[in-house]
Short mmCIF file of C-alpha atoms in Angstrom, two decimals:
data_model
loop_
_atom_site.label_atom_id
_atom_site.label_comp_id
_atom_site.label_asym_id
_atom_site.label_seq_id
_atom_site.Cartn_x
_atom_site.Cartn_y
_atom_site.Cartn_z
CA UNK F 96 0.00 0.00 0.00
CA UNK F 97 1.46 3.16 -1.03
CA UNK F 98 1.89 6.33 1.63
CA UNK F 99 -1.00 8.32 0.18
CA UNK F 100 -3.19 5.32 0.19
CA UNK F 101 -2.38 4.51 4.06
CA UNK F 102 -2.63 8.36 4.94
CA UNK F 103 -6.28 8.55 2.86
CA UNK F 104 -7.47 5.28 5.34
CA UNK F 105 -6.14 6.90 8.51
CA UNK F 106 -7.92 9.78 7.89
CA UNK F 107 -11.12 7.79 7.59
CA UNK F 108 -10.65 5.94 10.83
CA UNK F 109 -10.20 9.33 12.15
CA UNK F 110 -13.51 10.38 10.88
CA UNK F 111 -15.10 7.22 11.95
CA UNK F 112 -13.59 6.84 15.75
CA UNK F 113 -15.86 6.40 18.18
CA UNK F 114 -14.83 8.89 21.32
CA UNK F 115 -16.38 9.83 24.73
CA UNK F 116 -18.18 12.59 25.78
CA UNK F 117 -18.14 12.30 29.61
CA UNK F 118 -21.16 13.18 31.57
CA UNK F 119 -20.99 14.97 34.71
CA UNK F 120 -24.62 14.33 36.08
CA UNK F 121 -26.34 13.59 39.51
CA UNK F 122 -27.09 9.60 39.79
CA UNK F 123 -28.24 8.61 42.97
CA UNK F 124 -29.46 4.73 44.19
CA UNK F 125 -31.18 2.42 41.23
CA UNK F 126 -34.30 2.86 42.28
CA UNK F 127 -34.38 7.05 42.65
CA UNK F 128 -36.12 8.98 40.83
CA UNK F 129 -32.70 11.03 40.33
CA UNK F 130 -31.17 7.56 38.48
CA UNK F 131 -34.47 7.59 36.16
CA UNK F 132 -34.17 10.89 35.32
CA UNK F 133 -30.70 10.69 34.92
CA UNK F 134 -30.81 7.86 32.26
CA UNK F 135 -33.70 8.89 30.62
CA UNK F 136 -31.75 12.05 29.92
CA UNK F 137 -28.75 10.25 28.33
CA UNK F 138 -30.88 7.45 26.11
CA UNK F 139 -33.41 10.08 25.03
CA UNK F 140 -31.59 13.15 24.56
CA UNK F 141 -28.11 12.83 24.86
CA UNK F 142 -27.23 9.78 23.31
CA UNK F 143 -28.86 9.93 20.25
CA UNK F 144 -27.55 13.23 19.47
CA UNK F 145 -23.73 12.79 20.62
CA UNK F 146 -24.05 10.01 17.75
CA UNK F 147 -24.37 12.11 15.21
CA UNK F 148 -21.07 13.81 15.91
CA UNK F 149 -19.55 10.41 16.89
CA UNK F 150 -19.31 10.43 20.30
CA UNK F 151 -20.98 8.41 22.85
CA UNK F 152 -22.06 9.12 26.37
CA UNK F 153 -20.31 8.30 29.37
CA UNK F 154 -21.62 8.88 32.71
CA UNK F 155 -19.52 7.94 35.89
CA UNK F 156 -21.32 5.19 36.48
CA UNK F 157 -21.03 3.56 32.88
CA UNK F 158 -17.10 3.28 33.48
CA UNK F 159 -16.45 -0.30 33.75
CA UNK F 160 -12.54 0.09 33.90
CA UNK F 161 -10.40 -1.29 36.82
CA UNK F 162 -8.41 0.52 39.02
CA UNK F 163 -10.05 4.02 40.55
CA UNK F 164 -13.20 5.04 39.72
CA UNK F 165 -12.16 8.89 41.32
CA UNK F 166 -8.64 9.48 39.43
CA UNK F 167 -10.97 7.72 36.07
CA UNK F 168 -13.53 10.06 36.64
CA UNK F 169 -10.88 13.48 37.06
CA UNK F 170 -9.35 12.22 34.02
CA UNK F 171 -11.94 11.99 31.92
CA UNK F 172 -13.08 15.66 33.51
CA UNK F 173 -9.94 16.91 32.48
CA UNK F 174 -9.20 15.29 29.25
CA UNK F 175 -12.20 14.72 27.32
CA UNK F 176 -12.81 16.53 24.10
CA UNK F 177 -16.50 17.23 25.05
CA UNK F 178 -17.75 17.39 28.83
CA UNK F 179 -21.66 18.03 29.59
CA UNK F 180 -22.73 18.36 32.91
CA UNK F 181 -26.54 18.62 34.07
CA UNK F 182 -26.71 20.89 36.92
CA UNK F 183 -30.12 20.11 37.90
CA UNK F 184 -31.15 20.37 41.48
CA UNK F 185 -27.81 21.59 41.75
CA UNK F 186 -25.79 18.39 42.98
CA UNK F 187 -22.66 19.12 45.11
CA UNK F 188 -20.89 16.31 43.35
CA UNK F 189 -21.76 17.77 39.71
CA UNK F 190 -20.63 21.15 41.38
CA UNK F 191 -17.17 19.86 41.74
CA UNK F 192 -16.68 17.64 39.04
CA UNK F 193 -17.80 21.45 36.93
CA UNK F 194 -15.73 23.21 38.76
CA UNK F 195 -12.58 21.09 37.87
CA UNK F 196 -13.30 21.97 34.54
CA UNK F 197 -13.61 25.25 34.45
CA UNK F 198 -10.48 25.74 36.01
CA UNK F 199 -8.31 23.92 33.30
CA UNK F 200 -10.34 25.90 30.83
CA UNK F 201 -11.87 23.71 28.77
CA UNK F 202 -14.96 23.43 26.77
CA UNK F 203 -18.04 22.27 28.66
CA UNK F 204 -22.07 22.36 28.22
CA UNK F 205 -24.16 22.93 30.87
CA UNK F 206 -27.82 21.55 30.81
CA UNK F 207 -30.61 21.43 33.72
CA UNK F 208 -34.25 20.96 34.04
CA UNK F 209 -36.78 23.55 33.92
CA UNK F 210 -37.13 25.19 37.62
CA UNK F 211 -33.51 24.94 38.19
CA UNK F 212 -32.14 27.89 40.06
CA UNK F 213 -28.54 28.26 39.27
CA UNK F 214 -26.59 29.72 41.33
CA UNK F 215 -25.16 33.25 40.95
CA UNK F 216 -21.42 32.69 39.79
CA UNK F 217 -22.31 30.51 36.97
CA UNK F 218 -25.72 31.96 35.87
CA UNK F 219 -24.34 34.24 33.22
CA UNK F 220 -22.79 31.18 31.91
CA UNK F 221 -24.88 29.78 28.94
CA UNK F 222 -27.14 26.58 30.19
CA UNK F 223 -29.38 24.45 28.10
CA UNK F 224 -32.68 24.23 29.57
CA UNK F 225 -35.41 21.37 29.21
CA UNK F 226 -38.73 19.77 30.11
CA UNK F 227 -38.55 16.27 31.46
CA UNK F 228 -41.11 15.68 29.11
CA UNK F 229 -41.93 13.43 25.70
CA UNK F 230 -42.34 16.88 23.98
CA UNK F 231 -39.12 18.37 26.01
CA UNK F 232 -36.98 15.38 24.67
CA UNK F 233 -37.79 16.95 20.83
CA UNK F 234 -37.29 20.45 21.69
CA UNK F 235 -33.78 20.53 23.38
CA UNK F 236 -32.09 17.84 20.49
CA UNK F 237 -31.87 20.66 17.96
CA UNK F 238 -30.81 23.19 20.81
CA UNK F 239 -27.65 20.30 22.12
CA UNK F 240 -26.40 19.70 18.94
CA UNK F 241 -26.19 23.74 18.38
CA UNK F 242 -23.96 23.63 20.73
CA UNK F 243 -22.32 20.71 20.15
CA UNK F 244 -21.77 21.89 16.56
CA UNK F 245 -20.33 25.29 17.83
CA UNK F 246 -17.61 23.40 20.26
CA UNK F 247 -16.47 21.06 17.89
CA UNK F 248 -16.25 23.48 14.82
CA UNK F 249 -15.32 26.84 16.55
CA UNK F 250 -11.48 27.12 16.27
CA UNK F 251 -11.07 30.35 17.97
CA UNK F 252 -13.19 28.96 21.22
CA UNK F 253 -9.96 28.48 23.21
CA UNK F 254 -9.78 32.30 23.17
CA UNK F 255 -13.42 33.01 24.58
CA UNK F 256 -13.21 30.61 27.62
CA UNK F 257 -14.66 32.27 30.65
CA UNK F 258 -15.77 30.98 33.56
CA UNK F 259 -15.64 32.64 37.07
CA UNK F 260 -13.17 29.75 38.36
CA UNK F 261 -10.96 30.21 34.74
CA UNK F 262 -11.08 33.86 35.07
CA UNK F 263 -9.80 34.28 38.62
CA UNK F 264 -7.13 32.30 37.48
CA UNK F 265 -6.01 34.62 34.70
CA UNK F 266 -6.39 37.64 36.83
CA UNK F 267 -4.00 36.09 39.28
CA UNK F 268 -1.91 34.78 37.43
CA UNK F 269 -1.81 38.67 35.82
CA UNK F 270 -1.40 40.33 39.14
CA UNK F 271 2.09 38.23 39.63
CA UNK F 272 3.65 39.46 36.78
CA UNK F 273 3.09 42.74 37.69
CA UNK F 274 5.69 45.08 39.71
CA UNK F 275 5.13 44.95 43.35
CA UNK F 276 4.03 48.26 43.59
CA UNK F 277 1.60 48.10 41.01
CA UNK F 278 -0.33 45.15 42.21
CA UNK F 279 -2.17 46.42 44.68
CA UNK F 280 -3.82 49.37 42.52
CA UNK F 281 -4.26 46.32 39.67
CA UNK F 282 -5.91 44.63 42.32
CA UNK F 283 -8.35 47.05 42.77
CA UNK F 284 -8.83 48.12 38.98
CA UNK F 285 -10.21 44.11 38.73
CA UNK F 286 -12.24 44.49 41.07
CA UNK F 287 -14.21 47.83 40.10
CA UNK F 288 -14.36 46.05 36.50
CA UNK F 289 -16.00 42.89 37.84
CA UNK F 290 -18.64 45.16 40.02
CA UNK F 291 -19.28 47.11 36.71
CA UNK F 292 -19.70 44.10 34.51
CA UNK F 293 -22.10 42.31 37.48
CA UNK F 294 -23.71 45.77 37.28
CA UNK F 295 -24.52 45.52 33.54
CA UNK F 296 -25.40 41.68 33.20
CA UNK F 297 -28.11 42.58 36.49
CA UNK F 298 -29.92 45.19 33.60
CA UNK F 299 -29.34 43.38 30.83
CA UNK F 300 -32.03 40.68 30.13
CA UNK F 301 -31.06 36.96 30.28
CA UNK F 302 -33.01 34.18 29.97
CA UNK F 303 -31.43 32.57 33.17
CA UNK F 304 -31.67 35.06 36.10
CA UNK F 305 -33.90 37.96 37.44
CA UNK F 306 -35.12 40.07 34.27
CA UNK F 307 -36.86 42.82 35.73
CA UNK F 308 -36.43 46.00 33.78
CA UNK F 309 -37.52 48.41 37.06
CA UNK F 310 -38.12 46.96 40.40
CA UNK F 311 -38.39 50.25 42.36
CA UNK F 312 -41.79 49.08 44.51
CA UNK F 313 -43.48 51.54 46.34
CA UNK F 314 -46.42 49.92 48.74
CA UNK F 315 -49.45 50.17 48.23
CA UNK F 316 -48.93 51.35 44.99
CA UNK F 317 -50.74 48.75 41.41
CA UNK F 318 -48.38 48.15 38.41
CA UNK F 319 -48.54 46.69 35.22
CA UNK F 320 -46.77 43.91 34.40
CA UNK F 321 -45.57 42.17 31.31
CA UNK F 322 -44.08 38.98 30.68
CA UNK F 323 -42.43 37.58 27.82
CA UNK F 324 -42.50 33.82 27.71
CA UNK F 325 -41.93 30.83 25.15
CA UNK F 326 -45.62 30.10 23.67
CA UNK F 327 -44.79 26.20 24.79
CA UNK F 328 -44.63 27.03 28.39
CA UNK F 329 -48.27 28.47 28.26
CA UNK F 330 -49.74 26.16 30.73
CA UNK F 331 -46.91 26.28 33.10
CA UNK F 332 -47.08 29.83 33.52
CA UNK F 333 -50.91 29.73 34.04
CA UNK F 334 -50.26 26.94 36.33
CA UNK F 335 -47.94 29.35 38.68
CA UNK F 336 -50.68 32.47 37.77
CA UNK F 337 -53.41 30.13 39.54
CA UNK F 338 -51.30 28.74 42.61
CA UNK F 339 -52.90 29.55 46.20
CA UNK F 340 -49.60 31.42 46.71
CA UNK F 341 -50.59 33.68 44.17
CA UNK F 342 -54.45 33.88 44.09
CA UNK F 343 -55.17 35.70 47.34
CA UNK F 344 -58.60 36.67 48.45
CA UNK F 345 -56.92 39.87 50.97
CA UNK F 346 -55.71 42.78 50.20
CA UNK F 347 -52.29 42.12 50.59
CA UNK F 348 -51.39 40.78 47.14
CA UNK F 349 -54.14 40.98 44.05
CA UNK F 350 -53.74 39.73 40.23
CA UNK F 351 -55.94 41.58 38.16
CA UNK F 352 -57.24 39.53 35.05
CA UNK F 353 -54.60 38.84 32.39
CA UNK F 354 -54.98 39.56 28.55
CA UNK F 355 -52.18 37.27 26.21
CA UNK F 356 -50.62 38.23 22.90
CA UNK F 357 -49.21 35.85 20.69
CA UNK F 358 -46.08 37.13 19.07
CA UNK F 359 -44.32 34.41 16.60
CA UNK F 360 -42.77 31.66 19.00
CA UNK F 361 -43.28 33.87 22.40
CA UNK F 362 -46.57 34.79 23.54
CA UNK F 363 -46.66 38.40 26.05
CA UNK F 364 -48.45 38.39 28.98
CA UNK F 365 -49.94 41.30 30.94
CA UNK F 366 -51.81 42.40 34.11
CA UNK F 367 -52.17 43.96 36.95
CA UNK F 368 -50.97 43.65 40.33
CA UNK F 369 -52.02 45.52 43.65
CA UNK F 370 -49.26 44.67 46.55
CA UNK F 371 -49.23 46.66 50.12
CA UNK F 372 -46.27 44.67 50.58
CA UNK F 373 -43.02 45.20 47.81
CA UNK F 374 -41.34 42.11 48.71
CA UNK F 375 -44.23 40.04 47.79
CA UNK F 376 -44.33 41.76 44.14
CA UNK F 377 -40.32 41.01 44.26
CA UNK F 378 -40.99 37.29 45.48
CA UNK F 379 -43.73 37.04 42.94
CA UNK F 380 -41.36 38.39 39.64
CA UNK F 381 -38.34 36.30 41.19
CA UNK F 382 -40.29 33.05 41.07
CA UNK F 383 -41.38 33.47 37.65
CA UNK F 384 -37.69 34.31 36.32
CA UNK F 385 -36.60 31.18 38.12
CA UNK F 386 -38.56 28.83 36.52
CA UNK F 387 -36.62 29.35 33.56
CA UNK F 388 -39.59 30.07 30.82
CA UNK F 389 -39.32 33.87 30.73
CA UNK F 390 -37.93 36.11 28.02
CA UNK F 391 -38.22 38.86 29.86
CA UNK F 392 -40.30 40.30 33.03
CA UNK F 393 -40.86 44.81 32.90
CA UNK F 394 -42.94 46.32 36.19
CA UNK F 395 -44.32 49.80 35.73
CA UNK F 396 -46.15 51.14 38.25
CA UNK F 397 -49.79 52.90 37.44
CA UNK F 398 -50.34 56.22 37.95
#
């Protein structure tokens, strides 16, 4: 076999090698609900997609090496081409394991489930979020192997790596090569950066977070507001709307009737609320930008 010829069939085995994508993921017992979730995530969702790209799953508790199943597991953290990790219910294990990651730098998607309050050093980071649902399982494939695509195909990705773990890192790592006496002031110049950019990502509006676009509440006082929500999430909002939290018969917090708007994909919501206590109307706007469905939440208050 000539050289060309051997070169043209290693480069086909290359394109047809089977590799890992290692799974950081809650798992609990065999019989939890957590383990059911947890594999119907990877045979629904994430297996059949990672196929398409030639990689197959591997959760921790899929290894079947010898030898230790914690320095397997780091490795794999560390090493693998493609990392996702499902942060639902916010698992101090999957915490780690993401957290090892991010500070080597490396390429990882997050997912979690609907409802899933992340927490607020990684909830500017960009998370995949999905119904535990027959319907969910269709609407997050095309959404996983977006990003999929993106990570595999984007060459310049190593240079747009931040995470609050990786970024610390670099700053330090900054400050040391920096003369003595200018450390301190450098020091300081970080930090007023990171206030103003925590400043601007609390008014900008994010699909993961608290999107209010005024939240000075004044009690006693009604206001308008308008949501912006995913049309496919209709019933789940109505189903917080209705909730004997929220559907009070006092005078302490009121929901006027609601009109909806369907625009394209997202539908708009608005009504009126009358609140004699503000942290209720803050609770009440909180809860709905946790549960992960909103666009975009705006209070006004009615003259």
């Amino acid at each position: 076999m000539t050289a060309k010829a051997t070169n043209k069939t290693e480069e086909v085995k290359a394109k047809n090698e089977i590799k890992e994508c290692f799974i950081i993921t809650p798992i609990g017992g065999s019989d939890s609900e957590i383990f059911r979730k947890t594999e119907g995530l990877i045979s629904s969702v994430l297996k059949p997609v990672l196929e398409k790209f030639n990689f197959i799953p591997m959760p921790a508790h899929h290894i079947n090496e010898a030898g230790s199943i914690n320095k397997q597991i780091i490795q794999r953290i560390i090493n693998s081409e493609l990392v996702i990790a499902n942060l639902t219910n916010i698992n101090p294990n999957v915490m780690y394991e993401l957290a090892i990651r991010h500070a080597f730098g490396k390429k990882v998607i997050t997912m979690a489930e609907h409802g899933t309050k992340l927490p607020f050093d990684i909830v500017d980071q960009r998370t995949i979020f999905y119904d535990d649902s027959m319907i969910g399982v269709e609407i997050v494939k095309p959404k996983l192997e977006i990003a999929i695509n993106s990570i595999l195909n984007d060459t310049e990705i190593d240079l747009k790596i931040s995470n609050p773990i990786f970024d610390a890192i670099n700053q330090f790592a900054t400050i040391q090569n920096l003369p003595a006496d200018q450390q301190d002031g450098f020091v300081m110049l970080m930090n007023r950066l990171d206030k103003i950019e925590n400043f601007m990502g609390e008014k900008s509006n994010r699909r993961e977070g608290v999107f209010l676009k005024t939240n000075n509440y004044v009690a006693g006082d009604t206001y308008q507001v308008k949501v912006n929500f995913q049309s496919e999430h209709k019933n789940r909002f109505f189903s917080l709307l209705s909730s004997e939290k929220w559907r009070r018969n006092d005078n302490v917090f009121q929901i006027s009737p609601i009109t909806t708007i369907k625009r394209g994909e997202d539908s708009e919501m608005s009504f009126t609320i009358r609140t004699s206590q503000k942290d209720l109307l803050h609770s009440f706007t909180n809860e709905i930008a946790n549960n992960g469905f909103a666009n975009s939440i705006e209070v006004f208050p009615v003259n």
